[in-house]
Coordinates of C-alpha atoms in Angstrom, one line a residue:
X1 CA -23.9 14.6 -6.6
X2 CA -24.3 13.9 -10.4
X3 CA -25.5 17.2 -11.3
X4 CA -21.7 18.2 -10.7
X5 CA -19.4 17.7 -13.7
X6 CA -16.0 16.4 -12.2
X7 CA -12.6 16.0 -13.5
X8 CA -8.8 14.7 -12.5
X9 CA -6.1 13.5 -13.7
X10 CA -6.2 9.5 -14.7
X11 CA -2.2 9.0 -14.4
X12 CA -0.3 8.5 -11.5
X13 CA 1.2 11.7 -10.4
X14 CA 4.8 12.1 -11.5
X15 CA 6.7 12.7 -15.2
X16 CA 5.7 9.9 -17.7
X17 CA 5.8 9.9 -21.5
X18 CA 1.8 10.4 -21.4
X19 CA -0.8 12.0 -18.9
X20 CA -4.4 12.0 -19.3
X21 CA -7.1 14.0 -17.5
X22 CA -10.4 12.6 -17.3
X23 CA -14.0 14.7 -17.1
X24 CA -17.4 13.2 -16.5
X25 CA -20.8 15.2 -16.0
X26 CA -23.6 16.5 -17.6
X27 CA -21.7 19.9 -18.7
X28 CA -18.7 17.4 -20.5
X29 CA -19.6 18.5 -24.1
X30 CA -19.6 22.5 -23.2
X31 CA -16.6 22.4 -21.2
X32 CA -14.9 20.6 -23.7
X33 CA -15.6 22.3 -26.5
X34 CA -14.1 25.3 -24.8
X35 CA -10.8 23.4 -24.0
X36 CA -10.0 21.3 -27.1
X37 CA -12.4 23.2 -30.2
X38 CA -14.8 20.7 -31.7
X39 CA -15.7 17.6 -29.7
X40 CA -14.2 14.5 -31.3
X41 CA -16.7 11.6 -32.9
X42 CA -17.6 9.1 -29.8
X43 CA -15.4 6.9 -29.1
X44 CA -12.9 7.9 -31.8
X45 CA -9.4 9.2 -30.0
X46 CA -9.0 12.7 -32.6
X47 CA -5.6 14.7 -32.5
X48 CA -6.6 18.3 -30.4
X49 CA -4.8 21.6 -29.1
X50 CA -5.5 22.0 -25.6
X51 CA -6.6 25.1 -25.2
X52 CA -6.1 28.3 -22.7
X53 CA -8.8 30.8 -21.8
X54 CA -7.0 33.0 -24.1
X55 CA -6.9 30.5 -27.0
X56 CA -3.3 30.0 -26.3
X57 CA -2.0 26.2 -26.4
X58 CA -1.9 24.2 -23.1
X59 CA -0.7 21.1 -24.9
X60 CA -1.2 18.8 -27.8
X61 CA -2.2 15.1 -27.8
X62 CA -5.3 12.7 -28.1
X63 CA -9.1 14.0 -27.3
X64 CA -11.3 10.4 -26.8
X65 CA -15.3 11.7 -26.0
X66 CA -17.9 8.9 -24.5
X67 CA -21.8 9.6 -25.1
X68 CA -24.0 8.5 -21.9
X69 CA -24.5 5.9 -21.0
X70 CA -22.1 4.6 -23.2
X71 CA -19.2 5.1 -20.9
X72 CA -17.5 4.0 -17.8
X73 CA -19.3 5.9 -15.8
X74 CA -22.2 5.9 -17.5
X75 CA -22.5 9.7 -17.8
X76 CA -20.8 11.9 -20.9
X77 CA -16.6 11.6 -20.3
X78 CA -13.7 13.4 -22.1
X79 CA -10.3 12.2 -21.5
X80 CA -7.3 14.4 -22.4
X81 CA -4.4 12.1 -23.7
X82 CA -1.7 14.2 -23.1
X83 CA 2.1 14.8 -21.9
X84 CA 2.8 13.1 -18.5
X85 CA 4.1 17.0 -17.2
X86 CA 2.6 17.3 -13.4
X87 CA 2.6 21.1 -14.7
X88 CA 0.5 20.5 -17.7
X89 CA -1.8 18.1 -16.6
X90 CA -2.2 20.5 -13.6
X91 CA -2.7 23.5 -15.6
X92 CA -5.3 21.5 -17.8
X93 CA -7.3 20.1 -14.5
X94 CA -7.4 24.0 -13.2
X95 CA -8.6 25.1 -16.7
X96 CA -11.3 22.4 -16.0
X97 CA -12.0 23.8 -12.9
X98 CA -12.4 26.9 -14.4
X99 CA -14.8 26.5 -16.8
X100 CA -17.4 24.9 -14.2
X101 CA -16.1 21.3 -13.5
X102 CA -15.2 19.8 -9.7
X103 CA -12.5 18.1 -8.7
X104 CA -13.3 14.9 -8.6
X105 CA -13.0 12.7 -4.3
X106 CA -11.2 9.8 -4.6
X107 CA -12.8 7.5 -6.3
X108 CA -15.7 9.0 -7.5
X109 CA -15.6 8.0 -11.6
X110 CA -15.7 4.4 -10.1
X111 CA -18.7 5.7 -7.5
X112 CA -20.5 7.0 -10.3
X113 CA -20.2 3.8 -12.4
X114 CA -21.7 2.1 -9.6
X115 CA -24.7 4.7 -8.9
X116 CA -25.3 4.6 -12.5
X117 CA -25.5 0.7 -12.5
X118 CA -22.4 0.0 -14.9
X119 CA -21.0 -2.0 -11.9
X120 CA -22.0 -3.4 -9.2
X121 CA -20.3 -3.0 -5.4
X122 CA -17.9 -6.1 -5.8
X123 CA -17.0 -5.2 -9.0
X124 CA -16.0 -1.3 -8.5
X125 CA -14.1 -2.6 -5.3
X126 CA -12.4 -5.1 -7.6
X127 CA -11.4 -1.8 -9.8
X128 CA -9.1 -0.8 -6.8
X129 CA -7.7 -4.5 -6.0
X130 CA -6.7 -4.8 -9.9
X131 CA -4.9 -1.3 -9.7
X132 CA -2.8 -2.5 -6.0
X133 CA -2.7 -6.5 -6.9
X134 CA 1.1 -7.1 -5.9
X135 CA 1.3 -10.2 -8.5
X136 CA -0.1 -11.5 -11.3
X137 CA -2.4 -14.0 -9.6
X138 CA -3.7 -11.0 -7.5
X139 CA -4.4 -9.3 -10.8
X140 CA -6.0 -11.8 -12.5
X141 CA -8.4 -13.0 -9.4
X142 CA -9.5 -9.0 -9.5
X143 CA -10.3 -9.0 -13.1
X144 CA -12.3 -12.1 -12.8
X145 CA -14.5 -10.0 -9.6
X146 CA -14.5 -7.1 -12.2
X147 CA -15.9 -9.1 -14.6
X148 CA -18.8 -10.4 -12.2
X149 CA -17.8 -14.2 -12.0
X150 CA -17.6 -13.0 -8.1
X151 CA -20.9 -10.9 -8.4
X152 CA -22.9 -14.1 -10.7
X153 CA -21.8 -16.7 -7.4
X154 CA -23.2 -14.2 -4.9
X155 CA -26.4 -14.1 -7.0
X156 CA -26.6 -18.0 -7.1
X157 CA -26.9 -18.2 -3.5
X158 CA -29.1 -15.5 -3.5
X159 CA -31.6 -16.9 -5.6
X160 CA -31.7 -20.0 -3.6
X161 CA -32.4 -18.4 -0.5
X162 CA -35.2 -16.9 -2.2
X163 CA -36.8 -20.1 -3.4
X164 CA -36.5 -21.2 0.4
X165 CA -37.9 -18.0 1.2
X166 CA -41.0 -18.8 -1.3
X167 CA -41.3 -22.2 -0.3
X168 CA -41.6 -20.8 3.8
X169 CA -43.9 -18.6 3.1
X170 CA -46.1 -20.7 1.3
X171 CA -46.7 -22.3 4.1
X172 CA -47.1 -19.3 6.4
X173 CA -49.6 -18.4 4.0
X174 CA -51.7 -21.8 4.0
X175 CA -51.8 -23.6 7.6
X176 CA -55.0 -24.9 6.9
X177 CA -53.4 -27.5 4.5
X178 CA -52.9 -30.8 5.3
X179 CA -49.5 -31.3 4.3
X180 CA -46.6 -30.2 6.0
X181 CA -44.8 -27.7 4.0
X182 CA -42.0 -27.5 6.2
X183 CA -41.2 -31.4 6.5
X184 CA -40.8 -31.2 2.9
X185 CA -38.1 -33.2 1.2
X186 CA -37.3 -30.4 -1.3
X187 CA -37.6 -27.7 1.4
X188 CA -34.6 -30.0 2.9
X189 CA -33.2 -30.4 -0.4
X190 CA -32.9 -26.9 -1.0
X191 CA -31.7 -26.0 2.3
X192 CA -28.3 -28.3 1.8
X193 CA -27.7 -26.8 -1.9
X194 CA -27.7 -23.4 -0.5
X195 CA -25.1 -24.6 2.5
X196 CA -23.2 -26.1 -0.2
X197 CA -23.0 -22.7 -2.5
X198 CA -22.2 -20.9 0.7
X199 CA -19.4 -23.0 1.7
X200 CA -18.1 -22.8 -1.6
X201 CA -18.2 -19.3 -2.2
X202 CA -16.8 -18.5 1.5
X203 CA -14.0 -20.7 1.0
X204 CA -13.2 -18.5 -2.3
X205 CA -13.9 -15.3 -0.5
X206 CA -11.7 -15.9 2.3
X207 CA -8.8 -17.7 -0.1
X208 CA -8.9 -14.0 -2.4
X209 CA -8.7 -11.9 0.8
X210 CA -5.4 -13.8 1.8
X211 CA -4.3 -13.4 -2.1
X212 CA -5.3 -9.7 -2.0
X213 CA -4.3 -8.8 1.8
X214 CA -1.8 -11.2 2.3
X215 CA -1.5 -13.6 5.0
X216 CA -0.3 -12.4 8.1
X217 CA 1.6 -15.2 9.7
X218 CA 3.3 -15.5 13.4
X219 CA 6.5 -17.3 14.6
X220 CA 6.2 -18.2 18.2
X221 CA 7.9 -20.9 20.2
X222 CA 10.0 -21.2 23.8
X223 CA 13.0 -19.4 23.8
X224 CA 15.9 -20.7 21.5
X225 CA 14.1 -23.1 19.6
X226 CA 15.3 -20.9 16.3
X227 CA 12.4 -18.2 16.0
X228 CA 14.6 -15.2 14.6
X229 CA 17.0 -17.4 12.4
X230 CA 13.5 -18.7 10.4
X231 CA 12.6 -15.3 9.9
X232 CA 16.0 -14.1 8.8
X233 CA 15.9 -17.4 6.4
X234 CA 12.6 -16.4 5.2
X235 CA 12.8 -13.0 4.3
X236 CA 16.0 -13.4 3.1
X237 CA 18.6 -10.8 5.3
X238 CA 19.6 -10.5 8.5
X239 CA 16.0 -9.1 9.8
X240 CA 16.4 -9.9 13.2
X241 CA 19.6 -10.3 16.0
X242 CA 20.4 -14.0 17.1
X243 CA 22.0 -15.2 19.9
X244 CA 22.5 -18.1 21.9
X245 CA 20.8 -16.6 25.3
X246 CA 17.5 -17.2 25.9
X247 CA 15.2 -13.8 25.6
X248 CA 17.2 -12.1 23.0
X249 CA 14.0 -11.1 21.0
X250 CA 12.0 -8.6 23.5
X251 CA 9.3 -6.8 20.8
X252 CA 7.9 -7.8 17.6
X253 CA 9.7 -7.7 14.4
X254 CA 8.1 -7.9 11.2
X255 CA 8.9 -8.8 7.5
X256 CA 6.8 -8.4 4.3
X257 CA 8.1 -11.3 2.2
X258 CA 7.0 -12.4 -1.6
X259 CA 5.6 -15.7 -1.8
X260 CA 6.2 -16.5 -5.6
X261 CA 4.2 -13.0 -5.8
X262 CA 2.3 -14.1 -2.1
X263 CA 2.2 -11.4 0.3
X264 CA 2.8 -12.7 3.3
X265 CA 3.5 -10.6 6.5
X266 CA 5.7 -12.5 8.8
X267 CA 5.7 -11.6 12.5
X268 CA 8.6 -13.2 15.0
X269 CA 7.5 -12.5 18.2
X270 CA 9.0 -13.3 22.2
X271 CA 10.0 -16.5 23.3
X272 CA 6.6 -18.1 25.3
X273 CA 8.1 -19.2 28.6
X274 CA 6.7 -22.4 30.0
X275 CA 3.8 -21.3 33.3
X276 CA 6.1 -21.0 36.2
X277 CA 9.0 -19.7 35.1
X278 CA 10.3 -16.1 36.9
X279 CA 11.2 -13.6 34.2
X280 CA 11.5 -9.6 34.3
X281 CA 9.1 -7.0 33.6
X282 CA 10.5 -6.3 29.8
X283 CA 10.4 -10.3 28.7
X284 CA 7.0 -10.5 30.6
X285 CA 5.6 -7.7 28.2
X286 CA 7.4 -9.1 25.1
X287 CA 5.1 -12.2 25.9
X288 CA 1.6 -10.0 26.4
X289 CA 2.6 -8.4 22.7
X290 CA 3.4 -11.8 21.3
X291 CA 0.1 -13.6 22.7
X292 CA -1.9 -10.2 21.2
X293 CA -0.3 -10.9 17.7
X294 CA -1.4 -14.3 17.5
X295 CA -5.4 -13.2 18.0
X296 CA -5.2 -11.5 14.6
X297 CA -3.4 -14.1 12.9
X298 CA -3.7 -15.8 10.0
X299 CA -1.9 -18.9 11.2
X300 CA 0.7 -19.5 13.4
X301 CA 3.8 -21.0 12.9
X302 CA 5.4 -22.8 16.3
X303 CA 8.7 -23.6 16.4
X304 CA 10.2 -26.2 18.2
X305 CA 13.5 -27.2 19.4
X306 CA 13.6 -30.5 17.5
X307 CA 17.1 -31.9 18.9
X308 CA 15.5 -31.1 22.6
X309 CA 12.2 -32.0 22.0
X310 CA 11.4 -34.7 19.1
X311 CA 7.8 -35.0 21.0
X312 CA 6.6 -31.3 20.5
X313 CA 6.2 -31.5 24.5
X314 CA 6.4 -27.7 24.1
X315 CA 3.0 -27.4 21.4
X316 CA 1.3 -29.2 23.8
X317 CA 1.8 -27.4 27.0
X318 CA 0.7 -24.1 24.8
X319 CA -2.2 -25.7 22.9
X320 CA -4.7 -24.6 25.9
X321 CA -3.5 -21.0 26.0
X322 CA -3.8 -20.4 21.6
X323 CA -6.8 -18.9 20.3
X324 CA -9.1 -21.5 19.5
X325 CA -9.4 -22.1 16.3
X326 CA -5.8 -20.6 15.4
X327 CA -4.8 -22.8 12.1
X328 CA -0.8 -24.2 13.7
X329 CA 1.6 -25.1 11.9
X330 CA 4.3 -27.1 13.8
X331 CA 7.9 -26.9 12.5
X332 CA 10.1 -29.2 13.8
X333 CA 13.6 -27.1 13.7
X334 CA 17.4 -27.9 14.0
X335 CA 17.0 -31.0 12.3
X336 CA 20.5 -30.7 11.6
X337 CA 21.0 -31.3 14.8
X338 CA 18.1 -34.7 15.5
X339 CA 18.8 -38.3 15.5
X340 CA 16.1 -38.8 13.3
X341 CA 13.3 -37.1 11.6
X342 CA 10.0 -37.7 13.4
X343 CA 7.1 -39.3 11.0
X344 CA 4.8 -36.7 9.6
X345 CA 1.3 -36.0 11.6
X346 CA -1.6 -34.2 9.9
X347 CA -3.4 -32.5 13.0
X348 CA -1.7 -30.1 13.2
X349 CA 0.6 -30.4 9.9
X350 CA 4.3 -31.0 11.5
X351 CA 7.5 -30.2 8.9
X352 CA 11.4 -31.3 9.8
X353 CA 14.0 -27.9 9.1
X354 CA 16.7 -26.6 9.8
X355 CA 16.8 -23.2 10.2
X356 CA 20.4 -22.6 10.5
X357 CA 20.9 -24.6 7.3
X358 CA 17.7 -24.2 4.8
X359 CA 16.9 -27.9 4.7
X360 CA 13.3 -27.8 4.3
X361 CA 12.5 -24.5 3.7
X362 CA 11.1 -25.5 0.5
X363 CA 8.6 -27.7 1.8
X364 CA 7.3 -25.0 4.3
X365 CA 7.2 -22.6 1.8
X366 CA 4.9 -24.9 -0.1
X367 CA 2.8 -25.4 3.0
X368 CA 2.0 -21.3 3.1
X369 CA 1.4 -21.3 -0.5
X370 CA -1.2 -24.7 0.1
X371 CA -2.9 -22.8 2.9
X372 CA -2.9 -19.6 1.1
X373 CA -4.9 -21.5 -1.7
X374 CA -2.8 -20.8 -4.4
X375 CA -2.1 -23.6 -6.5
X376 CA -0.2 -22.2 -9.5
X377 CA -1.4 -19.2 -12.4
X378 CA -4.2 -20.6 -13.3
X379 CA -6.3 -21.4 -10.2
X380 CA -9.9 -19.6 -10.5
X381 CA -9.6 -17.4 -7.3
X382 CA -11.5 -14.2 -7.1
X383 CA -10.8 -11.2 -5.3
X384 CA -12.1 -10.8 -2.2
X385 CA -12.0 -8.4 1.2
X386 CA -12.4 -9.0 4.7
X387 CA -15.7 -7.3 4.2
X388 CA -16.8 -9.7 1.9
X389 CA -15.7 -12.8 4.4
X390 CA -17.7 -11.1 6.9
X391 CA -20.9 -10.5 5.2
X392 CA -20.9 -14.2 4.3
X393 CA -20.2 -15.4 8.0
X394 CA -23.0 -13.1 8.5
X395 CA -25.0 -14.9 6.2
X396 CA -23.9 -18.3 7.3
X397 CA -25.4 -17.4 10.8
X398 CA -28.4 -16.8 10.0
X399 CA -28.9 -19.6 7.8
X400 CA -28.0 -22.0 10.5
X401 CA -30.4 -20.1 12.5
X402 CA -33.6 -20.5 9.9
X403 CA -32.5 -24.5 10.2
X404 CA -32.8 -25.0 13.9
X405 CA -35.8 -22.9 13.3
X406 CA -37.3 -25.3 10.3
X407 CA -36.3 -27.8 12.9
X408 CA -38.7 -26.7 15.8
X409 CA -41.6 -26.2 12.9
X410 CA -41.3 -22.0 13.1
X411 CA -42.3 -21.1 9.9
X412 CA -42.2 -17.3 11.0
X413 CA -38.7 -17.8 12.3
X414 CA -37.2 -19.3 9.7
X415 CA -38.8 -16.8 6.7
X416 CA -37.2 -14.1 9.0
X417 CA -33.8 -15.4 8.9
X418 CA -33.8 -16.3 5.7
X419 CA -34.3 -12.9 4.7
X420 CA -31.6 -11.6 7.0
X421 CA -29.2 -14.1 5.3
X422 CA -30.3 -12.7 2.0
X423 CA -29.9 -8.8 3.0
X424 CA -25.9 -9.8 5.0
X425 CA -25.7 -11.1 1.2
X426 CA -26.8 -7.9 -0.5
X427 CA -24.3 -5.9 1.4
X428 CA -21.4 -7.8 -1.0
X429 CA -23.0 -6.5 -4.4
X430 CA -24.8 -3.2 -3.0
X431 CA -28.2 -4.1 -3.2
X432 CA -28.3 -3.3 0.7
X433 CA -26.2 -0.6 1.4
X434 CA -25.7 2.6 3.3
X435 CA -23.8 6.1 3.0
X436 CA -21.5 5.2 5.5
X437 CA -20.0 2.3 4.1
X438 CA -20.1 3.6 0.4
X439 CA -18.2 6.7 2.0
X440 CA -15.9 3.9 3.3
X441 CA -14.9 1.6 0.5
X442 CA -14.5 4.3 -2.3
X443 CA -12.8 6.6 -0.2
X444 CA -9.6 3.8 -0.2
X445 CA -9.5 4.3 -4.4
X446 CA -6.8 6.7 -5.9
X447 CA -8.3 10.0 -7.6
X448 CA -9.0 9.6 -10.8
X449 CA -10.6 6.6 -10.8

C-alpha cells in the first residue's frame, strides 16, 4: 500500500476562506515539483502558483513540504494551502491524480502514521475522537489519548503482566527446586498491583467512552408516573405528547440532550404495567420495545409516582425483571404533589422532583454528570471506545482466570492466561492486530486524514 503516493483534500468539503490538499508517498517531490515549480525548504510554508498541465495557474497560496520520516505520516508530504473553492481544491486533487498520485480511503494519512510507527492504534483512533469531540472535555480527553498518556497506562499494565509471566515461568522452568515459586509473596504481590492498574485504567476507559459516545440513558416507570413530562423537561421542548390516560406513550421516543457539553441520549419508553394486568396488542408491544431498550442501556432512570407511592412499591415489583446489573436510578416524581419528601437512600440512589414544575432537576442533572464521571474541565479523562472497554474486560477475564489457576498450583495454566490477558491488551495499542479490524476502525475517519 505505501508504494502508492496518495492525496485529498485536508478541509472539510464546502466554501471556506482557505482549503488545503494534502499528498504523501514516495513520488511527493516529483509530483510536486510539476504542480507548484520548485519544492519549498522542509518545513518552511513558501508562497507558490499552483500549476496546470499547461503551466496555466490553478491557484495561489502556501506550499509546506515534510522530508520522511519527518512528517505525520512518516513518509514525504506536500500540503497545498489554498482557497477553500470545492472547484479549486477539486481541480488541484484531479491534477494530483494526474500526474500519478491515488486518492487517498478514508483515513489512510492517519493509517499510514500508524504503519509507519508515528502513532500507535489508540492514538490514531484518538485523531478521529479529537476531530468529532462534541465539547471541550471530549476534546481535551482525546488529545491526552493522542498524546499517549492513554497508550503509557496500557503499557503499565502490560509490563506487569509480563513480570508475572517471568516469574510463572520460572518456575515451569525449575520444578526441581525446593521452593515454591508460585506460593510466593511477591508472585501475590504482583498479582494485586496489576488488578489494581486494571481497575483503574477500565474505570477510565469506560468513563471516556461515555464522554466520547455519550450515555444513553432510559425513562421507564408504570403508566402516569410522569415519564414524558421528564423528558420534555429535560430536553427542553415539548418532545413528547402528555396526557392524563394511562398508555399514551405506545413506541420509543428519543432526545439527544447537552449535558454542560455531555451527550446524553435520552430514551422514554412505554408505561411497564404491573404482571397481571390485561392490555391490547399495541401497549403489549410498546412494553417488549421498552424492556429491549433497557438491555443496551447505560442506566436507567425509573420514575415513580411519588404522591401514590412514597415506598417505591413499583421499583420493587420490577427489580426482578431489569437486567442485572442495570445501574437505576430511582426518581421520586410529583413531589409537588407529596406530603413529605422521603429521606435519601444510596442503593439505588433515590432523588425527590417534580416534573411538572423543575424542582430538582438540578440535582438529577448533577447525578448524570457524577455517573458520567465528569467532574468539571479539568478532570484527567482519556478518550476511550467501546472497543477499548471490551478488550480490557477481555483482559480482566483472563487474569481472574490465571488466579484461580495460581490457586490450584497450575503453573501451565496460569503462564497461558497471562499471556492471553497480555495479547486482549495488545489489541488496544495494535501490537496484536488484524486486517479486519484495521479495515474497521480507520474506515470510520473522514478523508483526508
Amino acid at each position: 500500500m505505501n508504494t502508492d503516493t496518495i492525496v485529498a483534500a485536508a478541509t472539510p468539503p464546502g466554501r471556506g476562506g482557505i482549503g488545503i490538499v494534502r499528498l504523501s508517498g514516495p513520488q511527493v517531490s516529483r509530483i510536486g515539483v510539476a504542480m507548484v515549480g520548485e519544492l519549498p525548504a522542509a518545513r518552511f510554508a513558501s508562497p507558490r502558483t499552483f500549476l496546470e498541465a499547461d503551466g496555466g495557474a490553478l491557484d495561489h497560496g502556501l506550499a509546506l513540504y515534510f522530508v520522511a520520516p519527518h512528517s505525520f505520516t512518516g513518509e514525504d508530504v506536500l500540503e497545498l494551502h489554498g482557497h477553500g473553492s470545492p472547484v479549486v481544491l477539486e481541480s488541484l486533487v484531479a491534477r494530483a491524480v494526474q500526474l500519478g498520485a491515488r486518492r487517498a480511503l478514508p483515513g489512510e494519512f492517519t493509517q499510514r502514521a500508524y504503519l509507519n510507527d508515528k502513532l500507535d492504534l489508540a492514538q490514531a483512533e484518538a485523531v478521529a475522537d479529537l476531530i468529532d469531540a462534541g465539547s471541550r472535555a471530549a476534546a481535551r480527553a482525546a488529545l491526552r489519548s493522542l498524546q499517549g498518556e492513554f497508550s503509557a497506562r496500557v503499557h503499565a499494565l502490560l509490563q506487569g503482566l509480563i513480570e508475572l509471566r517471568v516469574h510463572v515461568e520460572a518456575a515451569i522452568d525449575f520444578p526441581e527446586e525446593e521452593i515454591d515459586f508460585l506460593a510466593d509473596a511477591q508472585l501475590l504481590a504482583r498479582l494485586a498491583q496489576v488488578r489494581a492498574l486494571h481497575a483503574a485504567l477500565t474505570t477510565s476507559a469506560v468513563q471516556g467512552r461515555l464522554l466520547r459516545e455519550g450515555m444513553t440513558v432510559v425513562i421507564a416507570g408504570r403508566p402516569n408516573a410522569g415519564k414524558s413530562t421528564l423528558l420534555n423537561a429535560l430536553a427542553g421542548h415539548a418532545a413528547a405528547i402528555v396526557s392524563e390516560h394511562a398508555g399514551t406513550t405506545r413506541d420509543l421516543l428519543r432526545e439527544r440532550i447537552d449535558l454542560d457539553g455531555m451527550p446524553l441520549h435520552v430514551i422514554d419508553t412505554a408505561g411497564l404495567r404491573a404482571p397481571g394486568e390485561d392490555i391490547g396488542p399495541v401497549e403489549m408491544e410498546g412494553m417488549r420495545r421498552a424492556r429491549e431498550q433497557l438491555q443496551q442501556a447505560d442506566r436507567l432512570l425509573f420514575v415513580i409516582d411519588g404522591a401514590m407511592d412514597p415506598q417505591a412499591h413499583a421499583y420493587d415489583e420490577e427489580r426482578a425483571r431489569l437486567p442485572p446489573g442495570l445501574p437505576v436510578t430511582l426518581l421520586l416524581n410529583k413531589r409537588d404533589l407529596m406530603p413529605q419528601v422521603p429521606a435519601a437512600q444510596s442503593e439505588p440512589p433515590r432523588l425527590s422532583i417534580s416534573a411538572a414544575t423543575g424542582a430538582g432537576l438540578d440535582d438529577l442533572r448533577a447525578h448524570l454528570r457524577a455517573t458520567m464521571g465528569y467532574a468539571g474541565e479539568e478532570t484527567g479523562q482519556l478518550s476511550a471506545r467501546g472497543r477499548h472497554v471490551a478488550a480490557l474486560q477481555a483482559c480482566r477475564a483472563h487474569v481472574d482466570s490465571a488466579a484461580a489457576s495460581l490457586a490450584a498450583k497450575q503453573g501451565e495454566l496460569v503462564a497461558e492466561e497471562l499471556r492471553l490477558a497480555q495479547r486482549a491488551l495488545g489489541e488496544i495499542t495494535g501490537e496484536f492486530d488484524s486486517d479486519e479490524l484495521l479495515g474497521r476502525i480507520f474506515s470510520s475517519f473522514c478523508i483526508g486524514k
